[in-house]
Amino acid sequence: MVSIRILKRILTIMLMGLACVAQNAVAQNLETAAQQARSALERFLVAWNSGSIATVRQVLNYPHITHSPSGLIIAESPEQFAQNFTMLRRQGWASSSFDEVTMHQVSESKVNIGVEFSRRNNLGEIYQSGFVFYVFTKQGDTWGMQYRAGLPGQQQIDETIKNQARMEATAAIVGFFNAFNDTDHNALGRVNHVPQ
């Protein structure tokens, strides 16, 4: 007759095996999501470089949000998404490239991607660089970009503005840690911009 102790061991081993299988399945799902989002990013770059607004609209998910310097621009449908490729061409744009791509967070239906990009002229020379943060989502079976927020490259920001931003950021960090270390919840609420 099999003892309770042996049955517990067998059950424990089986549960550990199931946990490993489940963990591997989740890891595989996340790897698949990352690959599919990266493919959607590449499709976006091809569409963008076509210079055709109709082509770009096809690779986005909606509602699509662009976080611009003037605020949020929300396109509820493809027809509402706008990009002025004529203006880009007047600036010398012929194509864009993704110089460095970093996955920041991955779930089965959403992937956050940071991209260092360059804009190139007709000779293939870089005339502008910057950083853009994208959120790719899976809607149904389709991956597409649903959010983007771009920043100019460091070389394009005036040194005075950078120094002011550093001072303000440092003051905010010091204020946060002073309030945190003093366990002053009211002060934390004033320096923390996360909804409480």
C-alpha positions as YAML, in Angstrom:
chain: A
units: angstrom
residues:
- id: 1
  name: MET
  ca: [0.00, 0.00, 0.00]
- id: 2
  name: VAL
  ca: [1.26, 3.46, -0.95]
- id: 3
  name: SER
  ca: [1.76, 5.77, 2.00]
- id: 4
  name: ILE
  ca: [0.33, 9.28, 2.25]
- id: 5
  name: ARG
  ca: [3.88, 10.61, 2.35]
- id: 6
  name: ILE
  ca: [4.74, 9.06, -1.02]
- id: 7
  name: LEU
  ca: [1.48, 10.33, -2.55]
- id: 8
  name: LYS
  ca: [2.28, 13.84, -1.31]
- id: 9
  name: ARG
  ca: [5.74, 13.64, -2.90]
- id: 10
  name: ILE
  ca: [4.30, 12.42, -6.20]
- id: 11
  name: LEU
  ca: [1.66, 15.14, -6.14]
- id: 12
  name: THR
  ca: [4.29, 17.79, -5.31]
- id: 13
  name: ILE
  ca: [6.50, 16.64, -8.19]
- id: 14
  name: MET
  ca: [3.52, 16.65, -10.57]
- id: 15
  name: LEU
  ca: [2.50, 20.15, -9.49]
- id: 16
  name: MET
  ca: [6.06, 21.40, -9.88]
- id: 17
  name: GLY
  ca: [6.16, 19.90, -13.37]
- id: 18
  name: LEU
  ca: [2.87, 21.56, -14.28]
- id: 19
  name: ALA
  ca: [4.14, 24.88, -12.94]
- id: 20
  name: CYS
  ca: [7.26, 24.58, -15.11]
- id: 21
  name: VAL
  ca: [5.17, 23.75, -18.16]
- id: 22
  name: ALA
  ca: [2.87, 26.73, -17.46]
- id: 23
  name: GLN
  ca: [5.84, 29.03, -16.91]
- id: 24
  name: ASN
  ca: [7.40, 27.89, -20.18]
- id: 25
  name: ALA
  ca: [4.10, 28.46, -22.00]
- id: 26
  name: VAL
  ca: [3.85, 32.01, -20.63]
- id: 27
  name: ALA
  ca: [7.47, 32.72, -21.58]
- id: 28
  name: GLN
  ca: [6.82, 31.35, -25.06]
- id: 29
  name: ASN
  ca: [3.68, 33.52, -25.38]
- id: 30
  name: LEU
  ca: [5.65, 36.61, -24.35]
- id: 31
  name: GLU
  ca: [8.44, 35.81, -26.81]
- id: 32
  name: THR
  ca: [5.86, 35.39, -29.56]
- id: 33
  name: ALA
  ca: [4.23, 38.70, -28.61]
- id: 34
  name: ALA
  ca: [7.61, 40.46, -28.70]
- id: 35
  name: GLN
  ca: [8.39, 39.00, -32.13]
- id: 36
  name: GLN
  ca: [4.98, 39.95, -33.51]
- id: 37
  name: ALA
  ca: [5.25, 43.49, -32.15]
- id: 38
  name: ARG
  ca: [8.74, 43.82, -33.65]
- id: 39
  name: SER
  ca: [7.35, 42.65, -37.00]
- id: 40
  name: ALA
  ca: [4.57, 45.25, -36.70]
- id: 41
  name: LEU
  ca: [7.23, 47.89, -35.96]
- id: 42
  name: GLU
  ca: [9.08, 46.91, -39.15]
- id: 43
  name: ARG
  ca: [5.81, 47.05, -41.14]
- id: 44
  name: PHE
  ca: [5.24, 50.52, -39.75]
- id: 45
  name: LEU
  ca: [8.70, 51.68, -40.87]
- id: 46
  name: VAL
  ca: [8.09, 50.36, -44.39]
- id: 47
  name: ALA
  ca: [4.69, 52.10, -44.46]
- id: 48
  name: TRP
  ca: [6.18, 55.32, -43.08]
- id: 49
  name: ASN
  ca: [8.98, 55.33, -45.64]
- id: 50
  name: SER
  ca: [6.41, 54.92, -48.41]
- id: 51
  name: GLY
  ca: [5.33, 58.47, -47.62]
- id: 52
  name: SER
  ca: [1.71, 57.41, -48.16]
- id: 53
  name: ILE
  ca: [-0.74, 58.36, -45.43]
- id: 54
  name: ALA
  ca: [-3.14, 55.64, -46.63]
- id: 55
  name: THR
  ca: [-0.42, 53.00, -46.21]
- id: 56
  name: VAL
  ca: [0.53, 54.26, -42.73]
- id: 57
  name: ARG
  ca: [-3.11, 54.24, -41.62]
- id: 58
  name: GLN
  ca: [-3.33, 50.52, -42.46]
- id: 59
  name: VAL
  ca: [-0.63, 49.50, -39.95]
- id: 60
  name: LEU
  ca: [-1.98, 51.43, -36.95]
- id: 61
  name: ASN
  ca: [-4.44, 50.31, -34.29]
- id: 62
  name: TYR
  ca: [-7.28, 52.59, -33.26]
- id: 63
  name: PRO
  ca: [-7.99, 54.65, -31.40]
- id: 64
  name: HIS
  ca: [-4.47, 55.83, -32.17]
- id: 65
  name: ILE
  ca: [-2.83, 58.34, -29.83]
- id: 66
  name: THR
  ca: [0.02, 60.66, -30.74]
- id: 67
  name: HIS
  ca: [1.54, 62.48, -27.78]
- id: 68
  name: SER
  ca: [2.78, 65.65, -29.44]
- id: 69
  name: PRO
  ca: [4.39, 68.78, -27.94]
- id: 70
  name: SER
  ca: [0.97, 70.45, -28.14]
- id: 71
  name: GLY
  ca: [-0.85, 67.62, -26.35]
- id: 72
  name: LEU
  ca: [-2.63, 64.38, -27.17]
- id: 73
  name: ILE
  ca: [-3.94, 63.84, -30.68]
- id: 74
  name: ILE
  ca: [-6.47, 61.01, -30.76]
- id: 75
  name: ALA
  ca: [-7.49, 59.45, -34.05]
- id: 76
  name: GLU
  ca: [-10.57, 57.32, -33.43]
- id: 77
  name: SER
  ca: [-10.46, 55.91, -36.98]
- id: 78
  name: PRO
  ca: [-7.96, 55.68, -39.86]
- id: 79
  name: GLU
  ca: [-9.49, 58.70, -41.58]
- id: 80
  name: GLN
  ca: [-8.68, 60.85, -38.56]
- id: 81
  name: PHE
  ca: [-4.97, 59.99, -38.48]
- id: 82
  name: ALA
  ca: [-2.91, 62.72, -40.15]
- id: 83
  name: GLN
  ca: [0.76, 63.13, -41.01]
- id: 84
  name: ASN
  ca: [2.14, 65.86, -43.22]
- id: 85
  name: PHE
  ca: [4.63, 64.02, -45.45]
- id: 86
  name: THR
  ca: [4.83, 67.05, -47.76]
- id: 87
  name: MET
  ca: [6.24, 69.10, -44.88]
- id: 88
  name: LEU
  ca: [8.74, 66.34, -44.05]
- id: 89
  name: ARG
  ca: [9.91, 66.28, -47.67]
- id: 90
  name: ARG
  ca: [10.36, 70.08, -47.64]
- id: 91
  name: GLN
  ca: [12.63, 69.58, -44.60]
- id: 92
  name: GLY
  ca: [14.76, 67.22, -46.70]
- id: 93
  name: TRP
  ca: [13.26, 63.93, -45.55]
- id: 94
  name: ALA
  ca: [13.54, 60.96, -47.87]
- id: 95
  name: SER
  ca: [13.37, 58.10, -45.35]
- id: 96
  name: SER
  ca: [13.68, 57.18, -41.69]
- id: 97
  name: SER
  ca: [15.68, 54.42, -40.03]
- id: 98
  name: PHE
  ca: [15.49, 52.74, -36.66]
- id: 99
  name: ASP
  ca: [18.99, 52.80, -35.21]
- id: 100
  name: GLU
  ca: [18.30, 51.12, -31.87]
- id: 101
  name: VAL
  ca: [15.18, 49.27, -30.75]
- id: 102
  name: THR
  ca: [14.54, 48.34, -27.10]
- id: 103
  name: MET
  ca: [11.59, 46.35, -25.76]
- id: 104
  name: HIS
  ca: [10.60, 47.85, -22.41]
- id: 105
  name: GLN
  ca: [7.56, 45.81, -21.38]
- id: 106
  name: VAL
  ca: [5.96, 42.79, -22.98]
- id: 107
  name: SER
  ca: [2.59, 41.21, -22.35]
- id: 108
  name: GLU
  ca: [0.56, 38.90, -24.57]
- id: 109
  name: SER
  ca: [-1.42, 41.82, -26.04]
- id: 110
  name: LYS
  ca: [0.76, 44.92, -25.53]
- id: 111
  name: VAL
  ca: [4.44, 45.71, -26.08]
- id: 112
  name: ASN
  ca: [6.21, 48.97, -25.21]
- id: 113
  name: ILE
  ca: [9.12, 49.80, -27.52]
- id: 114
  name: GLY
  ca: [11.70, 52.58, -27.37]
- id: 115
  name: VAL
  ca: [13.37, 53.53, -30.65]
- id: 116
  name: GLU
  ca: [16.36, 55.73, -31.46]
- id: 117
  name: PHE
  ca: [15.60, 56.90, -35.00]
- id: 118
  name: SER
  ca: [17.19, 58.96, -37.75]
- id: 119
  name: ARG
  ca: [15.73, 60.95, -40.60]
- id: 120
  name: ARG
  ca: [17.71, 60.75, -43.83]
- id: 121
  name: ASN
  ca: [17.88, 62.90, -46.94]
- id: 122
  name: ASN
  ca: [18.00, 61.75, -50.58]
- id: 123
  name: LEU
  ca: [21.73, 61.00, -50.25]
- id: 124
  name: GLY
  ca: [21.08, 58.74, -47.25]
- id: 125
  name: GLU
  ca: [22.72, 61.22, -44.88]
- id: 126
  name: ILE
  ca: [21.30, 61.67, -41.40]
- id: 127
  name: TYR
  ca: [20.01, 65.19, -40.88]
- id: 128
  name: GLN
  ca: [18.00, 64.62, -37.69]
- id: 129
  name: SER
  ca: [17.88, 62.03, -34.91]
- id: 130
  name: GLY
  ca: [15.63, 61.49, -31.95]
- id: 131
  name: PHE
  ca: [13.83, 59.05, -29.69]
- id: 132
  name: VAL
  ca: [10.28, 57.78, -29.97]
- id: 133
  name: PHE
  ca: [8.29, 55.61, -27.57]
- id: 134
  name: TYR
  ca: [5.72, 53.30, -29.14]
- id: 135
  name: VAL
  ca: [3.00, 51.07, -27.70]
- id: 136
  name: PHE
  ca: [2.00, 48.21, -29.97]
- id: 137
  name: THR
  ca: [-1.22, 46.36, -29.20]
- id: 138
  name: LYS
  ca: [-2.89, 43.23, -30.45]
- id: 139
  name: GLN
  ca: [-6.49, 43.81, -31.55]
- id: 140
  name: GLY
  ca: [-8.06, 40.54, -32.57]
- id: 141
  name: ASP
  ca: [-5.24, 38.81, -34.43]
- id: 142
  name: THR
  ca: [-3.59, 42.02, -35.63]
- id: 143
  name: TRP
  ca: [-0.63, 43.82, -34.08]
- id: 144
  name: GLY
  ca: [-0.36, 47.55, -34.73]
- id: 145
  name: MET
  ca: [0.98, 50.74, -33.21]
- id: 146
  name: GLN
  ca: [-1.57, 52.41, -30.95]
- id: 147
  name: TYR
  ca: [0.50, 55.10, -29.20]
- id: 148
  name: ARG
  ca: [3.57, 57.16, -30.06]
- id: 149
  name: ALA
  ca: [5.46, 59.93, -28.32]
- id: 150
  name: GLY
  ca: [8.60, 61.40, -29.83]
- id: 151
  name: LEU
  ca: [11.43, 63.49, -28.47]
- id: 152
  name: PRO
  ca: [14.05, 65.41, -30.40]
- id: 153
  name: GLY
  ca: [17.62, 64.16, -30.26]
- id: 154
  name: GLN
  ca: [19.86, 65.54, -27.51]
- id: 155
  name: GLN
  ca: [21.89, 67.52, -30.07]
- id: 156
  name: GLN
  ca: [18.72, 69.41, -31.07]
- id: 157
  name: ILE
  ca: [17.96, 70.73, -27.58]
- id: 158
  name: ASP
  ca: [19.57, 74.00, -26.53]
- id: 159
  name: GLU
  ca: [22.11, 73.52, -23.71]
- id: 160
  name: THR
  ca: [20.35, 76.14, -21.55]
- id: 161
  name: ILE
  ca: [17.08, 74.21, -21.79]
- id: 162
  name: LYS
  ca: [18.86, 70.93, -20.96]
- id: 163
  name: ASN
  ca: [20.53, 72.48, -17.91]
- id: 164
  name: GLN
  ca: [17.22, 73.92, -16.69]
- id: 165
  name: ALA
  ca: [15.53, 70.54, -17.16]
- id: 166
  name: ARG
  ca: [18.34, 68.81, -15.22]
- id: 167
  name: MET
  ca: [18.01, 71.28, -12.32]
- id: 168
  name: GLU
  ca: [14.22, 70.89, -12.20]
- id: 169
  name: ALA
  ca: [14.44, 67.09, -12.40]
- id: 170
  name: THR
  ca: [17.09, 67.00, -9.66]
- id: 171
  name: ALA
  ca: [14.97, 69.25, -7.43]
- id: 172
  name: ALA
  ca: [11.95, 66.99, -8.00]
- id: 173
  name: ILE
  ca: [13.95, 63.88, -7.11]
- id: 174
  name: VAL
  ca: [15.40, 65.51, -3.97]
- id: 175
  name: GLY
  ca: [11.90, 66.67, -2.98]
- id: 176
  name: PHE
  ca: [10.53, 63.17, -3.44]
- id: 177
  name: PHE
  ca: [13.23, 61.48, -1.36]
- id: 178
  name: ASN
  ca: [13.06, 64.12, 1.38]
- id: 179
  name: ALA
  ca: [9.32, 63.53, 1.70]
- id: 180
  name: PHE
  ca: [9.79, 59.75, 1.43]
- id: 181
  name: ASN
  ca: [12.54, 59.65, 4.07]
- id: 182
  name: ASP
  ca: [10.50, 61.89, 6.39]
- id: 183
  name: THR
  ca: [7.44, 59.66, 5.80]
- id: 184
  name: ASP
  ca: [5.54, 62.87, 5.05]
- id: 185
  name: HIS
  ca: [2.54, 61.62, 3.08]
- id: 186
  name: ASN
  ca: [1.23, 65.12, 2.35]
- id: 187
  name: ALA
  ca: [4.60, 66.18, 0.91]
- id: 188
  name: LEU
  ca: [4.76, 62.95, -1.09]
- id: 189
  name: GLY
  ca: [1.37, 63.75, -2.57]
- id: 190
  name: ARG
  ca: [2.63, 67.17, -3.69]
- id: 191
  name: VAL
  ca: [5.79, 65.85, -5.41]
- id: 192
  name: ASN
  ca: [4.41, 62.60, -6.82]
- id: 193
  name: HIS
  ca: [2.47, 62.96, -10.07]
- id: 194
  name: VAL
  ca: [0.88, 59.51, -9.90]
- id: 195
  name: PRO
  ca: [-2.86, 59.64, -9.14]
- id: 196
  name: GLN
  ca: [-3.37, 58.63, -5.54]
...
